[in-house]
Amino acid sequence: MQHEINAALLFVNSDRGFSFDELVLRLQEVLKQKGYRAILELIITLVQDKLFSKLLIENGLPHLNCPCGFGEFYRHGSRKRTIRCSLGEVVIQRQRIRCVNCKRTHYLLDGFMDFGRYQTKSNELERIVVEAACGTSYRRAVKDLGRDHVVSIPHTTAHDWVMKTDCSEIELSNRVIGSQPLQVLADGTKFKGEGVNNEARKGDLKVVIGINTASQVFPLGTYAGNSWEDINKEWEKHQIKLPDGSIFISDGEPGLADALANYAEEQQRCHWHIDRDLYHAYRRDGALNAVSKPIREALRGVLAIELPNQDFELVPESEKDKIEDRMEKAEQAIGQLIQHLEEKGYTAAATYLGNAKRGMFGYIRRWLKWGIIGPRASSMVERVMREIGRRLKKISYGWSDRGAEKMAKIILKKFTQAKEWEQYWLEKLKVDNKVQIYWRWVEHIQPHFGH
């Protein structure tokens, strides 16, 4: 189909002059508030009229099939529907037709323009609202959209749209995980949850991400109100199996390593967290920084075993043997340190180091066996948690577990998979060059004065 639309724009200006900025603002105002919406409504009307004419001539349309198999229809009134989009609220007079045989009613535009049966918003507006809401509070998001003349909607409506969107779906399967060795990183954080019986409640959010050998980051799940053991059961339910050579990296959060470490061949405790958490363990034992600082500095030196940057196959065997020997000596030194702490009565510090010891050099053992260099810290998942925490903790409060989990999934997908996020919306919006609009010309129409 091809249509040509002519529009008339009345321009009035003061003889005393005006500013360029006012001209820009006035043109923007008239197009956004009335012009775009009027053109859109006219285009839809033209398409619908053309479809009805084609229906009468050809006794049927490719997208319109009555279940009874009969191909003749007649006009059966119309019904208005208001659909919100980024151009404003568009009122569509939807033409109804009825099957001559079974009397079933159909709408001409539904199949042709992919309208949902009860659709009240466009998918492109849904994307705008979702992306605005994951960056700031719902109230501020809709206020900014209204100020920018996109559309005016209540913040409760924006919340409903976000909760119902399917853009947050995270697939947890062995197909997504693939067959290449992974780095699996997990972390948790607290947020201000909705009150229970007029009492404040702290929510608990957990995030798991994967990084493949091509350094591509992808989400493996977000969970609110679940323990690490609950997440383990969820993984068992999906029969998750990590490829050989995978490593699990964590900060040592209680219950985390015990629940998920068995999925990977090696586990690695974040070295930065070991230093920080050992300080707090000393404090629980009543020791001040002056006591713990020399021990922590010595521990940093023991842990600082650097791996060669060159290809594993090019590293001499003698160099590999030296690194393995240094790792074994470091483990012995840490064992002696644990014994020293126990003798001094620093039981909390000794217990912490004893639990952390088994994951201190996972990155070395993985390199020696598989030739894959991995991180010694959980910095990538920490970056992800900062993005999520900024939205959940610094901007809003009173989250339900469901709402916090939903928002975390959206942020996680948008942050870690920008290309996949863009592709998802292209497919949902069905942008495949089936519509083209060209600007033909703009000209001044000379007024005609009567004689």
Coordinates of C-alpha atoms in Angstrom, one line a residue:
M1 CA 0.0 0.0 0.0
Q2 CA 1.1 3.5 -0.7
H3 CA -0.5 6.7 0.6
E4 CA 0.4 10.4 0.4
I5 CA -0.6 12.8 3.2
N6 CA -0.7 16.6 3.0
A7 CA -0.7 18.6 6.2
A8 CA -1.2 22.3 6.7
L9 CA 0.8 24.2 9.3
L10 CA -0.2 27.8 10.3
F11 CA 2.7 30.0 11.2
V12 CA 2.2 33.4 12.8
N13 CA 5.0 35.6 14.0
S14 CA 5.3 39.1 15.5
D15 CA 6.4 41.9 13.3
R16 CA 8.7 43.1 16.1
G17 CA 10.8 40.0 15.9
F18 CA 11.2 36.8 17.9
S19 CA 13.9 34.4 19.2
F20 CA 15.1 31.4 17.3
D21 CA 14.7 29.3 20.5
E22 CA 11.0 30.2 20.8
L23 CA 10.5 29.1 17.2
V24 CA 12.2 25.8 17.9
L25 CA 10.1 25.2 21.1
R26 CA 6.8 26.2 19.4
L27 CA 7.4 23.9 16.5
Q28 CA 8.4 21.1 18.8
E29 CA 5.3 21.7 20.9
V30 CA 2.8 21.7 18.0
L31 CA 4.3 18.5 16.5
K32 CA 4.6 16.6 19.7
Q33 CA 1.2 17.6 21.1
K34 CA -0.9 17.4 18.0
G35 CA 1.0 16.9 14.8
Y36 CA 2.5 13.5 15.2
R37 CA -0.6 12.1 16.8
A38 CA -2.9 13.4 14.1
I39 CA -0.7 12.0 11.3
L40 CA -0.5 8.6 13.0
E41 CA -4.3 8.4 13.4
L42 CA -4.8 9.4 9.8
I43 CA -2.3 6.8 8.6
I44 CA -4.1 4.1 10.6
T45 CA -7.5 5.2 9.2
L46 CA -6.2 5.1 5.6
V47 CA -4.7 1.6 6.1
Q48 CA -8.0 0.4 7.6
D49 CA -10.1 1.8 4.7
K50 CA -7.8 0.3 2.2
L51 CA -8.1 -3.1 3.9
F52 CA -11.8 -3.0 3.8
S53 CA -11.9 -2.1 0.1
K54 CA -9.6 -4.9 -0.6
L55 CA -11.7 -7.3 1.5
L56 CA -14.8 -6.4 -0.6
I57 CA -13.0 -6.8 -3.9
E58 CA -11.1 -10.0 -3.1
N59 CA -13.5 -11.6 -0.7
G60 CA -10.8 -12.2 1.9
L61 CA -7.4 -11.0 3.2
P62 CA -4.2 -13.1 3.8
H63 CA -4.1 -12.2 7.5
L64 CA -7.9 -12.7 8.1
N65 CA -9.1 -16.3 8.3
C66 CA -12.3 -17.2 10.1
P67 CA -12.2 -20.6 11.9
C68 CA -15.3 -21.8 10.1
G69 CA -13.3 -21.5 6.8
F70 CA -15.9 -19.2 5.1
G71 CA -14.3 -16.2 3.4
E72 CA -17.2 -13.7 3.2
F73 CA -17.6 -10.8 5.7
Y74 CA -19.6 -7.7 6.0
R75 CA -19.2 -4.5 8.0
H76 CA -20.3 -4.7 11.6
G77 CA -19.8 -1.3 13.2
S78 CA -16.7 0.0 14.9
R79 CA -15.2 0.5 18.4
K80 CA -12.9 3.0 19.8
R81 CA -9.6 2.1 21.5
T82 CA -7.1 4.5 23.0
I83 CA -3.5 3.3 22.8
R84 CA -0.6 5.0 24.6
C85 CA 2.6 5.4 22.6
S86 CA 5.6 7.7 22.7
L87 CA 3.7 10.2 20.4
G88 CA 0.8 10.5 22.9
E89 CA -2.6 8.9 23.3
V90 CA -3.8 7.7 19.9
V91 CA -7.5 7.1 19.4
I92 CA -8.2 4.4 16.9
Q93 CA -11.7 3.7 15.5
R94 CA -11.3 -0.1 15.0
Q95 CA -13.5 -1.4 12.2
R96 CA -15.3 -4.6 12.9
I97 CA -16.5 -7.2 10.4
R98 CA -18.6 -10.2 10.8
C99 CA -18.5 -13.6 9.1
V100 CA -21.5 -14.2 6.9
N101 CA -21.5 -17.9 7.8
C102 CA -20.8 -18.3 11.6
K103 CA -21.4 -14.6 12.6
R104 CA -18.0 -14.5 14.4
T105 CA -16.7 -10.9 14.8
H106 CA -13.2 -9.8 13.7
Y107 CA -11.2 -6.6 13.8
L108 CA -9.6 -5.6 10.5
L109 CA -6.4 -4.2 12.0
D110 CA -5.6 -6.7 14.7
G111 CA -3.8 -9.3 12.6
F112 CA -2.5 -6.8 10.0
M113 CA -0.8 -4.4 12.5
D114 CA -0.2 -7.0 15.3
F115 CA -2.6 -5.4 17.8
G116 CA -3.2 -7.4 20.9
R117 CA -6.7 -8.2 21.8
Y118 CA -6.7 -5.9 24.9
Q119 CA -3.6 -3.8 24.0
T120 CA -3.6 -0.3 25.5
K121 CA 0.1 0.6 25.0
S122 CA 2.7 0.2 22.3
N123 CA 5.7 -2.0 22.9
E124 CA 8.1 0.9 22.1
L125 CA 6.5 2.9 24.9
E126 CA 7.0 -0.1 27.2
R127 CA 10.7 -0.1 26.4
I128 CA 11.0 3.6 27.1
V129 CA 9.2 3.2 30.5
V130 CA 11.2 0.1 31.5
E131 CA 14.6 1.7 30.7
A132 CA 13.6 4.9 32.5
A133 CA 12.4 3.0 35.6
C134 CA 15.6 1.0 35.9
G135 CA 17.6 4.2 36.2
T136 CA 15.5 6.1 38.7
S137 CA 12.3 5.9 40.8
Y138 CA 9.0 5.3 39.2
R139 CA 7.7 8.7 40.2
R140 CA 10.7 10.5 38.8
A141 CA 10.7 8.4 35.6
V142 CA 7.1 9.2 34.7
K143 CA 7.7 12.9 35.6
D144 CA 10.6 13.0 33.2
L145 CA 8.7 11.4 30.5
G146 CA 5.8 13.8 30.9
R147 CA 8.2 16.8 30.9
D148 CA 9.8 15.6 27.7
H149 CA 6.3 15.4 26.1
V150 CA 6.6 11.7 25.6
V151 CA 3.5 10.7 27.4
S152 CA 1.8 11.3 30.7
I153 CA 1.1 8.2 32.8
P154 CA 0.7 7.5 36.5
H155 CA 3.7 6.0 38.3
T156 CA 1.4 3.1 39.4
T157 CA 0.8 2.3 35.7
A158 CA 4.5 2.4 35.0
H159 CA 5.1 0.0 37.9
D160 CA 2.4 -2.4 36.5
W161 CA 4.0 -2.3 33.1
V162 CA 7.5 -3.2 34.5
M163 CA 6.1 -6.0 36.6
K164 CA 4.3 -7.5 33.6
T165 CA 7.1 -7.1 31.0
D166 CA 8.8 -10.3 29.8
C167 CA 12.1 -8.5 28.9
S168 CA 13.5 -9.6 32.3
E169 CA 13.4 -13.4 31.6
I170 CA 16.7 -15.1 32.3
E171 CA 17.0 -18.6 30.8
L172 CA 18.8 -21.0 33.1
S173 CA 19.8 -24.0 31.1
N174 CA 22.9 -26.0 30.0
R175 CA 22.3 -24.6 26.5
V176 CA 22.9 -21.1 27.7
I177 CA 26.0 -22.2 29.8
G178 CA 27.5 -23.9 26.7
S179 CA 30.5 -26.3 26.6
Q180 CA 33.4 -23.9 27.2
P181 CA 34.9 -23.4 30.7
L182 CA 33.3 -20.6 32.7
Q183 CA 34.0 -18.2 35.5
V184 CA 30.9 -18.3 37.7
L185 CA 30.6 -15.3 40.1
A186 CA 28.0 -14.9 42.8
D187 CA 27.2 -12.2 45.4
G188 CA 24.4 -11.0 47.6
T189 CA 23.3 -7.7 49.0
K190 CA 20.6 -6.3 51.3
F191 CA 17.9 -3.8 50.4
K192 CA 15.1 -1.9 52.3
G193 CA 12.1 -4.2 51.9
E194 CA 8.4 -3.4 52.4
G195 CA 7.3 -3.3 56.0
V196 CA 5.7 -6.2 57.7
N197 CA 3.2 -5.5 60.5
N198 CA 4.4 -1.8 60.6
E199 CA 8.0 -3.0 61.1
A200 CA 10.9 -2.4 58.8
R201 CA 12.2 -5.4 56.9
K202 CA 15.6 -6.0 55.2
G203 CA 15.3 -7.8 51.9
D204 CA 18.0 -10.1 50.6
L205 CA 19.0 -10.2 46.9
K206 CA 21.4 -12.7 45.3
V207 CA 22.9 -12.6 41.8
V208 CA 24.8 -15.1 39.8
I209 CA 26.6 -14.3 36.5
G210 CA 28.9 -16.3 34.1
I211 CA 31.8 -15.2 32.0
N212 CA 33.0 -17.4 29.2
T213 CA 36.4 -17.7 27.6
A214 CA 35.6 -14.9 25.1
S215 CA 35.1 -12.6 28.2
Q216 CA 31.3 -12.4 27.4
V217 CA 29.3 -11.8 30.5
F218 CA 25.8 -13.3 30.9
P219 CA 23.3 -13.6 33.7
L220 CA 22.6 -16.9 35.4
G221 CA 19.9 -15.6 37.8
T222 CA 18.7 -13.2 40.4
Y223 CA 16.9 -14.3 43.5
A224 CA 15.2 -12.3 46.2
G225 CA 14.1 -13.8 49.5
N226 CA 16.0 -17.1 48.7
S227 CA 18.9 -18.7 50.5
W228 CA 21.9 -20.0 48.7
E229 CA 20.6 -23.5 49.4
D230 CA 17.3 -22.6 47.7
I231 CA 19.3 -21.5 44.7
N232 CA 21.2 -24.8 44.8
K233 CA 17.9 -26.7 44.7
E234 CA 16.8 -24.6 41.7
W235 CA 20.0 -25.4 39.9
E236 CA 19.5 -29.1 40.7
K237 CA 16.0 -28.9 39.4
H238 CA 17.3 -27.6 36.0
Q239 CA 20.1 -30.2 36.1
I240 CA 22.7 -27.6 35.7
K241 CA 26.2 -28.9 34.9
L242 CA 29.2 -26.5 34.4
P243 CA 31.8 -27.5 31.8
D244 CA 35.1 -29.0 32.9
G245 CA 37.7 -26.3 33.7
S246 CA 35.0 -23.9 35.2
I247 CA 35.8 -22.0 38.4
F248 CA 33.5 -20.6 41.0
I249 CA 34.5 -17.2 42.4
S250 CA 32.9 -15.7 45.5
D251 CA 33.6 -13.3 48.4
G252 CA 33.1 -16.0 51.1
E253 CA 29.5 -15.1 52.0
P254 CA 28.2 -17.6 54.6
G255 CA 26.5 -20.6 52.8
L256 CA 27.5 -19.4 49.3
A257 CA 30.5 -21.6 48.7
D258 CA 28.9 -24.6 50.3
A259 CA 25.8 -24.3 48.1
L260 CA 27.3 -23.7 44.7
A261 CA 31.1 -24.5 44.7
N262 CA 30.5 -28.2 43.9
Y263 CA 29.2 -27.2 40.4
A264 CA 32.7 -26.0 39.4
E265 CA 35.9 -27.9 39.4
E266 CA 37.7 -25.2 41.3
Q267 CA 36.7 -22.4 43.6
Q268 CA 38.4 -19.1 44.2
R269 CA 38.0 -16.8 47.2
C270 CA 38.3 -13.1 46.4
H271 CA 41.7 -12.0 47.7
W272 CA 40.4 -8.5 48.4
H273 CA 37.7 -9.8 50.6
I274 CA 40.1 -12.1 52.4
D275 CA 42.1 -9.1 53.6
R276 CA 39.1 -7.1 54.6
D277 CA 37.2 -9.9 56.3
L278 CA 40.3 -11.0 58.2
Y279 CA 40.5 -7.5 59.7
H280 CA 36.9 -7.9 61.0
A281 CA 37.6 -11.4 62.3
Y282 CA 40.4 -9.9 64.3
R283 CA 38.1 -7.3 65.7
R284 CA 35.7 -10.0 66.8
D285 CA 38.6 -11.5 68.7
G286 CA 39.2 -8.1 70.4
A287 CA 42.4 -7.3 68.4
L288 CA 43.0 -3.8 67.1
N289 CA 44.4 -2.8 63.7
A290 CA 47.9 -2.6 65.1
V291 CA 47.8 -6.3 65.8
S292 CA 46.2 -7.5 62.6
K293 CA 47.9 -5.1 60.1
P294 CA 51.4 -6.9 60.1
I295 CA 49.7 -10.3 59.7
R296 CA 47.5 -9.1 56.9
E297 CA 50.4 -7.4 55.1
A298 CA 52.3 -10.7 55.3
L299 CA 49.3 -12.6 54.0
R300 CA 49.0 -10.3 51.0
G301 CA 52.6 -11.1 50.1
V302 CA 51.9 -14.8 50.4
L303 CA 48.8 -14.6 48.1
A304 CA 50.5 -12.4 45.5
I305 CA 51.5 -15.2 43.0
E306 CA 51.3 -13.7 39.5
L307 CA 50.7 -16.0 36.5
P308 CA 52.6 -15.4 33.1
N309 CA 50.6 -13.4 30.6
Q310 CA 52.0 -15.4 27.7
D311 CA 50.2 -18.4 26.1
F312 CA 50.2 -21.4 28.5
E313 CA 51.9 -23.7 25.8
L314 CA 54.8 -21.3 25.6
V315 CA 55.5 -21.2 29.3
P316 CA 58.5 -23.5 30.1
E317 CA 57.8 -26.5 32.3
S318 CA 60.4 -25.3 34.8
E319 CA 58.4 -22.0 35.3
K320 CA 55.2 -24.0 35.8
D321 CA 57.0 -26.1 38.4
K322 CA 58.2 -23.0 40.2
I323 CA 54.7 -21.6 40.4
E324 CA 53.3 -24.9 41.7
D325 CA 56.1 -25.1 44.3
R326 CA 55.4 -21.5 45.4
M327 CA 51.7 -22.3 45.8
E328 CA 52.4 -25.3 47.9
K329 CA 54.8 -23.3 50.2
A330 CA 52.2 -20.5 50.4
E331 CA 49.6 -23.1 51.6
Q332 CA 52.0 -24.4 54.2
A333 CA 52.7 -20.9 55.4
I334 CA 48.9 -20.2 55.7
G335 CA 48.5 -23.4 57.7
Q336 CA 51.2 -22.3 60.1
L337 CA 49.5 -18.9 60.4
I338 CA 46.2 -20.6 61.3
Q339 CA 48.0 -22.6 64.0
H340 CA 49.7 -19.4 65.3
L341 CA 46.3 -17.6 65.5
E342 CA 44.8 -20.5 67.4
E343 CA 47.7 -20.5 69.9
K344 CA 47.2 -16.8 70.4
G345 CA 43.5 -17.2 71.1
Y346 CA 42.3 -15.5 67.9
T347 CA 39.7 -18.1 67.2
A348 CA 37.5 -16.1 64.9
A349 CA 40.5 -15.1 62.7
A350 CA 41.8 -18.7 62.7
T351 CA 38.4 -20.1 61.8
Y352 CA 37.9 -17.6 59.0
L353 CA 41.3 -18.3 57.4
G354 CA 40.7 -22.1 57.8
N355 CA 37.5 -21.8 55.8
A356 CA 39.1 -19.5 53.2
K357 CA 42.2 -21.5 52.7
R358 CA 40.8 -24.1 50.3
G359 CA 39.8 -21.4 47.8
M360 CA 42.8 -19.2 47.9
F361 CA 44.7 -20.6 45.0
G362 CA 42.0 -22.1 42.8
Y363 CA 43.1 -19.7 40.0
I364 CA 46.6 -21.3 40.0
R365 CA 45.4 -24.9 40.0
R366 CA 43.0 -24.1 37.2
W367 CA 45.8 -22.6 35.2
L368 CA 48.2 -25.5 35.8
K369 CA 45.5 -28.0 34.7
W370 CA 43.7 -26.2 31.9
G371 CA 46.0 -23.3 30.9
I372 CA 43.2 -20.7 31.6
I373 CA 44.0 -17.5 33.5
G374 CA 41.2 -16.4 35.8
P375 CA 40.8 -13.5 38.2
R376 CA 41.7 -13.6 41.9
A377 CA 38.9 -11.2 42.8
S378 CA 35.2 -11.0 42.3
S379 CA 35.4 -7.5 40.9
M380 CA 33.0 -8.1 37.9
V381 CA 30.1 -9.2 40.0
E382 CA 30.9 -6.4 42.4
R383 CA 30.4 -3.9 39.5
V384 CA 27.1 -5.6 38.7
M385 CA 26.0 -5.4 42.3
R386 CA 26.9 -1.7 42.4
E387 CA 24.6 -1.0 39.4
I388 CA 21.8 -3.0 41.0
G389 CA 22.4 -1.5 44.5
R390 CA 22.3 2.0 43.2
R391 CA 18.7 1.5 42.0
L392 CA 17.4 -0.7 44.8
K393 CA 19.2 0.9 47.8
K394 CA 20.0 4.5 47.0
I395 CA 17.0 5.6 44.9
S396 CA 14.0 3.7 46.4
Y397 CA 12.9 1.6 49.4
G398 CA 9.9 -0.5 50.4
W399 CA 10.6 -3.2 47.8
S400 CA 8.7 -6.4 47.7
D401 CA 10.9 -9.5 47.0
R402 CA 9.1 -9.9 43.6
G403 CA 9.6 -6.2 42.7
A404 CA 13.3 -6.2 43.7
E405 CA 14.0 -9.4 41.8
K406 CA 12.3 -8.1 38.7
M407 CA 14.2 -4.8 38.7
A408 CA 17.5 -6.6 39.3
K409 CA 16.9 -8.9 36.4
I410 CA 16.2 -6.0 34.1
I411 CA 19.3 -4.1 35.2
L412 CA 21.4 -7.3 35.0
K413 CA 20.4 -8.1 31.4
K414 CA 20.7 -4.5 30.3
F415 CA 24.1 -4.1 31.9
T416 CA 25.7 -7.4 30.9
Q417 CA 24.1 -8.1 27.6
A418 CA 23.6 -4.8 25.8
K419 CA 23.5 -6.3 22.3
E420 CA 21.1 -9.1 23.3
W421 CA 18.9 -6.4 25.0
E422 CA 18.8 -4.4 21.8
Q423 CA 18.0 -7.5 19.7
Y424 CA 15.2 -8.5 22.1
W425 CA 13.4 -5.2 21.6
L426 CA 13.9 -5.2 17.8
E427 CA 12.2 -8.6 17.7
K428 CA 9.4 -7.6 20.0
L429 CA 8.8 -4.4 18.1
K430 CA 9.0 -6.3 14.8
V431 CA 11.1 -3.7 13.1
D432 CA 11.8 -5.4 9.8
N433 CA 11.5 -2.6 7.2
K434 CA 7.8 -3.3 6.3
V435 CA 7.0 0.4 6.8
Q436 CA 8.8 3.3 5.2
I437 CA 8.0 7.0 5.6
Y438 CA 9.6 9.7 3.5
W439 CA 9.6 13.5 3.7
R440 CA 8.5 14.6 0.3
W441 CA 8.7 18.4 0.5
V442 CA 7.8 21.5 2.5
E443 CA 6.6 24.6 0.8
H444 CA 4.8 27.9 1.5
I445 CA 1.2 28.0 0.4
Q446 CA 0.4 31.5 -0.9
P447 CA -2.9 32.9 0.6
H448 CA -5.7 33.5 -1.9
F449 CA -7.4 36.9 -1.4
G450 CA -10.9 37.5 -2.8
H451 CA -11.5 40.3 -5.3

